[in-house]
Short mmCIF file of C-alpha atoms in Angstrom, two decimals:
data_model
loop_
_atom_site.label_atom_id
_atom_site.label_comp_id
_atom_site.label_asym_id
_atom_site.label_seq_id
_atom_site.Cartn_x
_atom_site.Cartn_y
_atom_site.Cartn_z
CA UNK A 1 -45.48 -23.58 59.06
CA UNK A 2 -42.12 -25.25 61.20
CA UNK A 3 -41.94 -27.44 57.28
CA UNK A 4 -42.16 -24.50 55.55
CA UNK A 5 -39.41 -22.90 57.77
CA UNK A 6 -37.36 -25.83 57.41
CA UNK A 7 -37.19 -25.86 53.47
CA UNK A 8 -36.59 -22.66 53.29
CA UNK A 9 -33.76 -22.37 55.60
CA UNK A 10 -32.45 -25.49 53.75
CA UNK A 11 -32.67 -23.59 50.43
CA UNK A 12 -30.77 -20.81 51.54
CA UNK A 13 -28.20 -22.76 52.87
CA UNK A 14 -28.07 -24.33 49.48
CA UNK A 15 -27.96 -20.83 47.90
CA UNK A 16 -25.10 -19.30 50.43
CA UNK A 17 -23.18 -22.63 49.55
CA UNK A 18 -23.19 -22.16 46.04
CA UNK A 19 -22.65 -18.75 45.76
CA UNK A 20 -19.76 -19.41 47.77
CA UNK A 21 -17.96 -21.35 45.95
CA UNK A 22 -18.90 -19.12 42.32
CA UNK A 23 -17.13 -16.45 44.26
CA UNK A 24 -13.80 -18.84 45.38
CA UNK A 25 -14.53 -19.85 41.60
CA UNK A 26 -13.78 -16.51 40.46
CA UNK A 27 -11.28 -15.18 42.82
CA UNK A 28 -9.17 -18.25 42.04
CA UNK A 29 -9.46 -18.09 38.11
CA UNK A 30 -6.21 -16.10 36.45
CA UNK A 31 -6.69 -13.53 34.36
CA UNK A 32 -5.76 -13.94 30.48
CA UNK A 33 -2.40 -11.68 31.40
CA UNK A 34 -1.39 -14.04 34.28
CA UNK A 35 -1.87 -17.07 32.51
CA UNK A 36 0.44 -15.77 29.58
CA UNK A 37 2.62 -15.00 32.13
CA UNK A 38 3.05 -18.44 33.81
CA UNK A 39 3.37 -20.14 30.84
CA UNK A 40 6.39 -17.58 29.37
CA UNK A 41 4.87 -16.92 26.19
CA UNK A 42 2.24 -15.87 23.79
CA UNK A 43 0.99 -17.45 20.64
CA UNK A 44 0.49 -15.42 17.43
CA UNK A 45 -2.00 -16.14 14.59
CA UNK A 46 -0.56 -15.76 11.27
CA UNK A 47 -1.05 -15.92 7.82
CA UNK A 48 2.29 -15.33 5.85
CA UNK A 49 2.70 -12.48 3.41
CA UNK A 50 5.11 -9.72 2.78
CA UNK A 51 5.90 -7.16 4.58
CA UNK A 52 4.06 -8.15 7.72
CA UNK A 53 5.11 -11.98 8.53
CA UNK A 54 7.17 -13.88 5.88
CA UNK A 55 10.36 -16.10 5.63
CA UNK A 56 13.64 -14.95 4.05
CA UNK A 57 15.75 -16.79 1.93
CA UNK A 58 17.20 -18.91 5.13
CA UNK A 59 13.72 -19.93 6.15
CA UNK A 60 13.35 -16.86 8.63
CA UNK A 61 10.57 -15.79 9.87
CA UNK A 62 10.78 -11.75 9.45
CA UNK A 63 8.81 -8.91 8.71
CA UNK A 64 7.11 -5.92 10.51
CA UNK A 65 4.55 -7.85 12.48
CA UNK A 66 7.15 -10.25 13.33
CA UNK A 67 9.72 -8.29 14.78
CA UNK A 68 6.94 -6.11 16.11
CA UNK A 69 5.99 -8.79 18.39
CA UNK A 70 8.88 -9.73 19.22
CA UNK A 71 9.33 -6.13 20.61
CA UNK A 72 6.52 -6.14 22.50
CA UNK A 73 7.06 -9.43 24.16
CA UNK A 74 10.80 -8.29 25.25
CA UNK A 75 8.57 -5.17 27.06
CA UNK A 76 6.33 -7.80 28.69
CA UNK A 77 9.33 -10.19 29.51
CA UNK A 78 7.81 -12.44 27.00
CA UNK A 79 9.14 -15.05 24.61
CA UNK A 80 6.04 -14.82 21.55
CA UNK A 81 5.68 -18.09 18.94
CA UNK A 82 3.82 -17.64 15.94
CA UNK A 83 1.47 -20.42 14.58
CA UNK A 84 -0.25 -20.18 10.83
CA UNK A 85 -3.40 -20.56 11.27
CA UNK A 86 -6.54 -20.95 8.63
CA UNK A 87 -7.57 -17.13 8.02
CA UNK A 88 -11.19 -18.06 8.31
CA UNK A 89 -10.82 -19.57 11.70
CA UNK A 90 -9.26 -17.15 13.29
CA UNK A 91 -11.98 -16.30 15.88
CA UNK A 92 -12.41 -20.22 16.70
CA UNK A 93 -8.50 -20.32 17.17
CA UNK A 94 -8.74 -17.42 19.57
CA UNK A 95 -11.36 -18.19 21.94
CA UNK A 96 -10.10 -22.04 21.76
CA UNK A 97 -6.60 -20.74 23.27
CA UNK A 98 -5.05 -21.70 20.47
CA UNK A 99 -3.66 -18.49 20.03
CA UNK A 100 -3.68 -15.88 22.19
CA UNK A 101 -3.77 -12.58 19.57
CA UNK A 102 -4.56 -12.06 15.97
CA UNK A 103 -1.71 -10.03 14.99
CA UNK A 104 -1.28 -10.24 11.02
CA UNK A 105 -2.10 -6.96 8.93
CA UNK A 106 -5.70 -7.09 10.84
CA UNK A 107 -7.67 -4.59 10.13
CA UNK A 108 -10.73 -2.70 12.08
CA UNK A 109 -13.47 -3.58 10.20
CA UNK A 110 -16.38 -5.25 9.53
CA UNK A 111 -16.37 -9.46 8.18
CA UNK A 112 -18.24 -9.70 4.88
CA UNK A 113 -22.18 -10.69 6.74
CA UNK A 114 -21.57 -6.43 8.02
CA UNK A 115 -20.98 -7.62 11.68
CA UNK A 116 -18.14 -5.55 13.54
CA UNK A 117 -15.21 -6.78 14.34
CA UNK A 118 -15.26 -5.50 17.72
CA UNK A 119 -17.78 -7.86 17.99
CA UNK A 120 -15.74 -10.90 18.52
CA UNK A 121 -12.60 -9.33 19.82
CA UNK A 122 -10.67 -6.27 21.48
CA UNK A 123 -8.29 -4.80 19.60
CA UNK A 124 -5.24 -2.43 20.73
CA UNK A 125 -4.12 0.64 19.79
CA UNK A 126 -4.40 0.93 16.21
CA UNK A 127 -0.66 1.12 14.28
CA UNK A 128 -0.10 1.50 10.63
CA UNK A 129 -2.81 2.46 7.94
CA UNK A 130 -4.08 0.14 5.19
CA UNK A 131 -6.36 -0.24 2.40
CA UNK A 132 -7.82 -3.31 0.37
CA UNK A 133 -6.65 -2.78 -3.46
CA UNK A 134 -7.79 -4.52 -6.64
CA UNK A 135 -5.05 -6.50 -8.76
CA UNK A 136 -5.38 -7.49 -12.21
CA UNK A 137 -2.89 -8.23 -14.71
CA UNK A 138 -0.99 -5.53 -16.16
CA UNK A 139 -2.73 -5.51 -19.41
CA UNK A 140 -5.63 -5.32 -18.24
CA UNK A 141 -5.88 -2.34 -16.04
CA UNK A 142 -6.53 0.34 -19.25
CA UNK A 143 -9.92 -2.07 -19.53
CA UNK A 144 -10.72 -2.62 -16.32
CA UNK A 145 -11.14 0.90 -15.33
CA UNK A 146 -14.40 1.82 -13.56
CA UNK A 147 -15.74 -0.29 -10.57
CA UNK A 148 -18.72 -0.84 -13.19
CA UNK A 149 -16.48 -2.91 -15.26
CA UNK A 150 -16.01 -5.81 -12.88
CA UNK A 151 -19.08 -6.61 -12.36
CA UNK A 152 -19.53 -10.49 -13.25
CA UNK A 153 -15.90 -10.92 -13.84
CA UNK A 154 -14.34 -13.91 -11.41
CA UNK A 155 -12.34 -12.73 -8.23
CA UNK A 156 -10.15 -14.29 -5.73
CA UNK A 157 -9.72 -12.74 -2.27
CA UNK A 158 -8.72 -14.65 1.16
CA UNK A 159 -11.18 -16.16 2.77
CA UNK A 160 -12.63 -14.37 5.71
CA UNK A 161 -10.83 -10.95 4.65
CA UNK A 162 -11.70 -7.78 4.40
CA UNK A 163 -10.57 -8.52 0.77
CA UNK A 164 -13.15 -10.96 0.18
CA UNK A 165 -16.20 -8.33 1.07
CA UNK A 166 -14.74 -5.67 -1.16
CA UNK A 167 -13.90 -8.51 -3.86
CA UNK A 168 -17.83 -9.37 -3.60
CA UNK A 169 -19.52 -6.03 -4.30
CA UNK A 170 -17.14 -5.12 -7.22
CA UNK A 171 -18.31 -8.65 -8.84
CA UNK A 172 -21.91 -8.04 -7.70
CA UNK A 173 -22.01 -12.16 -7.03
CA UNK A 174 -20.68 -14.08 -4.20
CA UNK A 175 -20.65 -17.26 -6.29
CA UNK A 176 -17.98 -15.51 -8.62
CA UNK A 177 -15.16 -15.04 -6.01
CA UNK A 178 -13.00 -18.14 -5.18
CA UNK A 179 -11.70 -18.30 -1.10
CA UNK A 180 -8.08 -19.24 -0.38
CA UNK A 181 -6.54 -19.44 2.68
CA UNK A 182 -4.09 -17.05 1.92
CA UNK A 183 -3.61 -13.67 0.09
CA UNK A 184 -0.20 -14.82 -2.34
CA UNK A 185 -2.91 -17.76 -3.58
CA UNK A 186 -5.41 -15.35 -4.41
CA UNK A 187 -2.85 -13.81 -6.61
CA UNK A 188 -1.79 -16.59 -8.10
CA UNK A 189 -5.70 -17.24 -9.29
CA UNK A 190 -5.07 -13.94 -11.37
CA UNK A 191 -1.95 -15.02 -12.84
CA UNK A 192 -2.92 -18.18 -13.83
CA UNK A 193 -5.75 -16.70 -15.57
CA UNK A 194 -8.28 -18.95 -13.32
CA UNK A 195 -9.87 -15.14 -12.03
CA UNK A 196 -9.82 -11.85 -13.53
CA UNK A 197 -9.10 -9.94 -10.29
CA UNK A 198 -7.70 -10.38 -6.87
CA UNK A 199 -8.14 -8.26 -4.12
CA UNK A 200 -5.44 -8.29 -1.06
CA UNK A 201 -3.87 -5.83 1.21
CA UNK A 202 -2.19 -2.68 -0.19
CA UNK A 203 0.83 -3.24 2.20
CA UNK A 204 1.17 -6.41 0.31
CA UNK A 205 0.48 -5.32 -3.17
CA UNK A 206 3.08 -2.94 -2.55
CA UNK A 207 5.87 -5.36 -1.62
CA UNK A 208 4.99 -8.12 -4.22
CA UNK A 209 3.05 -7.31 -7.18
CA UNK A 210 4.90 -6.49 -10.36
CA UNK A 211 8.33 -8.74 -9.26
CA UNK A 212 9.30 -12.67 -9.53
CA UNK A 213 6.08 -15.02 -9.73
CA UNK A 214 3.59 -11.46 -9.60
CA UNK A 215 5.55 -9.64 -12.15
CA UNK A 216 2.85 -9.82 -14.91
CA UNK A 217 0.16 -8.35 -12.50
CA UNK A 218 -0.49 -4.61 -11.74
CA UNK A 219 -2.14 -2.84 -8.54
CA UNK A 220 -5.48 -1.41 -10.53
CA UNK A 221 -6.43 2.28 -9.38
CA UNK A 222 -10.11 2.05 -10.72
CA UNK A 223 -11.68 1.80 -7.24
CA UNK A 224 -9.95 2.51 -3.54
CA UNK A 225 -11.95 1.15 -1.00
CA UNK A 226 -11.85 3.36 1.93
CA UNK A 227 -8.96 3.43 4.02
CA UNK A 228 -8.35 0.86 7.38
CA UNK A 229 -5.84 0.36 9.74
CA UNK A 230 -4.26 -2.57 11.66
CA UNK A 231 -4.89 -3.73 14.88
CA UNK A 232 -4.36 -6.32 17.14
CA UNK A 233 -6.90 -8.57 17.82
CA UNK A 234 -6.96 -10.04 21.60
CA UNK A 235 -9.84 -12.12 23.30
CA UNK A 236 -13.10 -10.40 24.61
CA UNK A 237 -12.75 -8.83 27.58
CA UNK A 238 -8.79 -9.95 28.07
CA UNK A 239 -6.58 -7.78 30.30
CA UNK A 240 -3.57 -8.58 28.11
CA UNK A 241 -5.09 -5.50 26.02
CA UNK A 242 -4.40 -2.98 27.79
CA UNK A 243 -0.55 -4.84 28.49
CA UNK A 244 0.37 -4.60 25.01
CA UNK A 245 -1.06 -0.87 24.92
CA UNK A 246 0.98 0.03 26.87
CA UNK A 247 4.11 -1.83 25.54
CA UNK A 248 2.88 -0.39 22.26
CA UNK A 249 2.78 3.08 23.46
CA UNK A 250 6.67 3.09 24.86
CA UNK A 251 7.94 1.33 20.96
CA UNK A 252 5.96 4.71 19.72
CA UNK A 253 7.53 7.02 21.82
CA UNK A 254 10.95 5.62 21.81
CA UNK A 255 11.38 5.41 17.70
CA UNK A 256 11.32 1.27 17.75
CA UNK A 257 8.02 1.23 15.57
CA UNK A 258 9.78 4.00 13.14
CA UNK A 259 12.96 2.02 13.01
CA UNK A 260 10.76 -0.87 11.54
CA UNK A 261 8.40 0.80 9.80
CA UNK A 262 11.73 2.69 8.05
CA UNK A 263 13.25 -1.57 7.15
CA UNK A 264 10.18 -2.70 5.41
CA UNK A 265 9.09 0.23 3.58
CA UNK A 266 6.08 1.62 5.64
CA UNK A 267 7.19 4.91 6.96
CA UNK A 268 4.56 7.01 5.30
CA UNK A 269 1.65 4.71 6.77
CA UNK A 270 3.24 4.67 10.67
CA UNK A 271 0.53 6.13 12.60
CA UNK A 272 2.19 8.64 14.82
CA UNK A 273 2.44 9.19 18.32
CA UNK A 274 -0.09 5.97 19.25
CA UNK A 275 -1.85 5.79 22.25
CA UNK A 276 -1.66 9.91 22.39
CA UNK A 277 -3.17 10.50 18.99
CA UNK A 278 -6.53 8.67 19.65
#
């Protein structure tokens, strides 16, 4: 009975010692917020397209994202750096600390195996309103006018988009849509002839199809997928969420967001009032 006592005092010393320290453990770790802020800064994952992140002619980075973020790091007392990453990675980039947000024309959604976003990451308050869109060439789109009438034809899309699932059910065939890691390449399949049909962001059809190396391709109306909007995508369970709510909440109110939304062209699909509308 006096061994029996023994071991099992022993064990619960074992267990009070270890749960002690689990509990230092945790009352020591930073949060993700505090950790951004000792370091300065915050790391963006791009892709680049127009009129979200892109370079001007001086090899600038600009664009609504871009000086959206910027915005939002000046409320946070912030520096941001943005780092292209590989589209399809996105989610390995984030919880590696890579990156510390997805913040590139990301929609709410679902990835193209129907799993929810939300699934591998909190997003913010939602901001401007989307749509994936179907572009062909330009002569082409009196042909290719029923969603019926690309099945079997070849696609591009990026890889990992919300592009790429809607690319898949209007071909009928995984196997017939190429990946890139970028949107502009997926256009460039079309114009080369290598696919009959593309599908990328509106916001980004709007900006570049029909002028310099896009200027024989069209935006084809013969199917709109249902609408989306953008988000910003921050790790599971990170308290930096709710910090760039509420930076994102005061650019609202205070006309920043309309100000950019007015430069690049994207007035009409602002979401109003955010953080008060939801």
């Amino acid at each position: 009975m006096k061994r029996f006592l023994t071991l099992t005092l022993a064990l619960l010393m074992v267990f009070t010692m270890v749960a002690g320290f689990s509990a230092c453990k945790k009352k020591d770790e930073k949060s993700d917020f505090a950790e951004i802020k000792e370091k300065g800064y915050f790391v963006c994952g791009i892709t680049v397209y127009a009129p979200m992140n892109y370079f001007d002619e001086d090899g600038n980075l600009i664009g609504f994202d871009t000086e959206f973020a910027q915005a939002v790091a000046k409320e946070l007392d912030l520096e941001v750096k943005f780092q292209i990453i590989n589209w399809p990675n996105k989610y390995l980039e984030l919880e590696g600390g890579s990156i510390d947000v997805i913040w590139n024309g990301f929609t709410y959604g679902e990835e193209k195996d129907g799993v929810s976003r939300t699934e591998y990451v909190d997003f913010t308050h939602a901001y401007l309103e989307n749509r994936q869109c179907i572009v062909t060439k330009a002569d082409k789109v009196a042909t290719l006018n029923t969603k019926d009438s690309f099945k079997g034809l070849n696609g591009a899309a990026e890889g990992g988009s919300s592009g790429e699932g809607v690319a898949i059910e209007l071909a009928g065939d995984e196997n017939k849509i190429a990946k890139f890691t970028a949107q502009s390449a997926a256009l460039m399949e079309v114009v080369s002839g290598n696919a009959d049909f593309a599908v990328i962001d509106y916001q980004m059809a709007k900006a570049m199809v029909g002028q310099g190396d896009y200027a024989t391709l069209s935006i084809n109306n013969a199917y709109e997928p249902a609408s989306e909007v953008y988000a910003i995508g921050c790790r599971k369970g990170s308290d930096f969420t709710a910090e760039i709510n509420k930076a994102i909440e005061k650019l609202s109110e205070n006309g920043t967001l309309a100000a950019l939304a007015e430069k690049y062209g994207l007035t009409n699909d602002l979401i109003p009032n955010i953080g008060k509308a939801e």
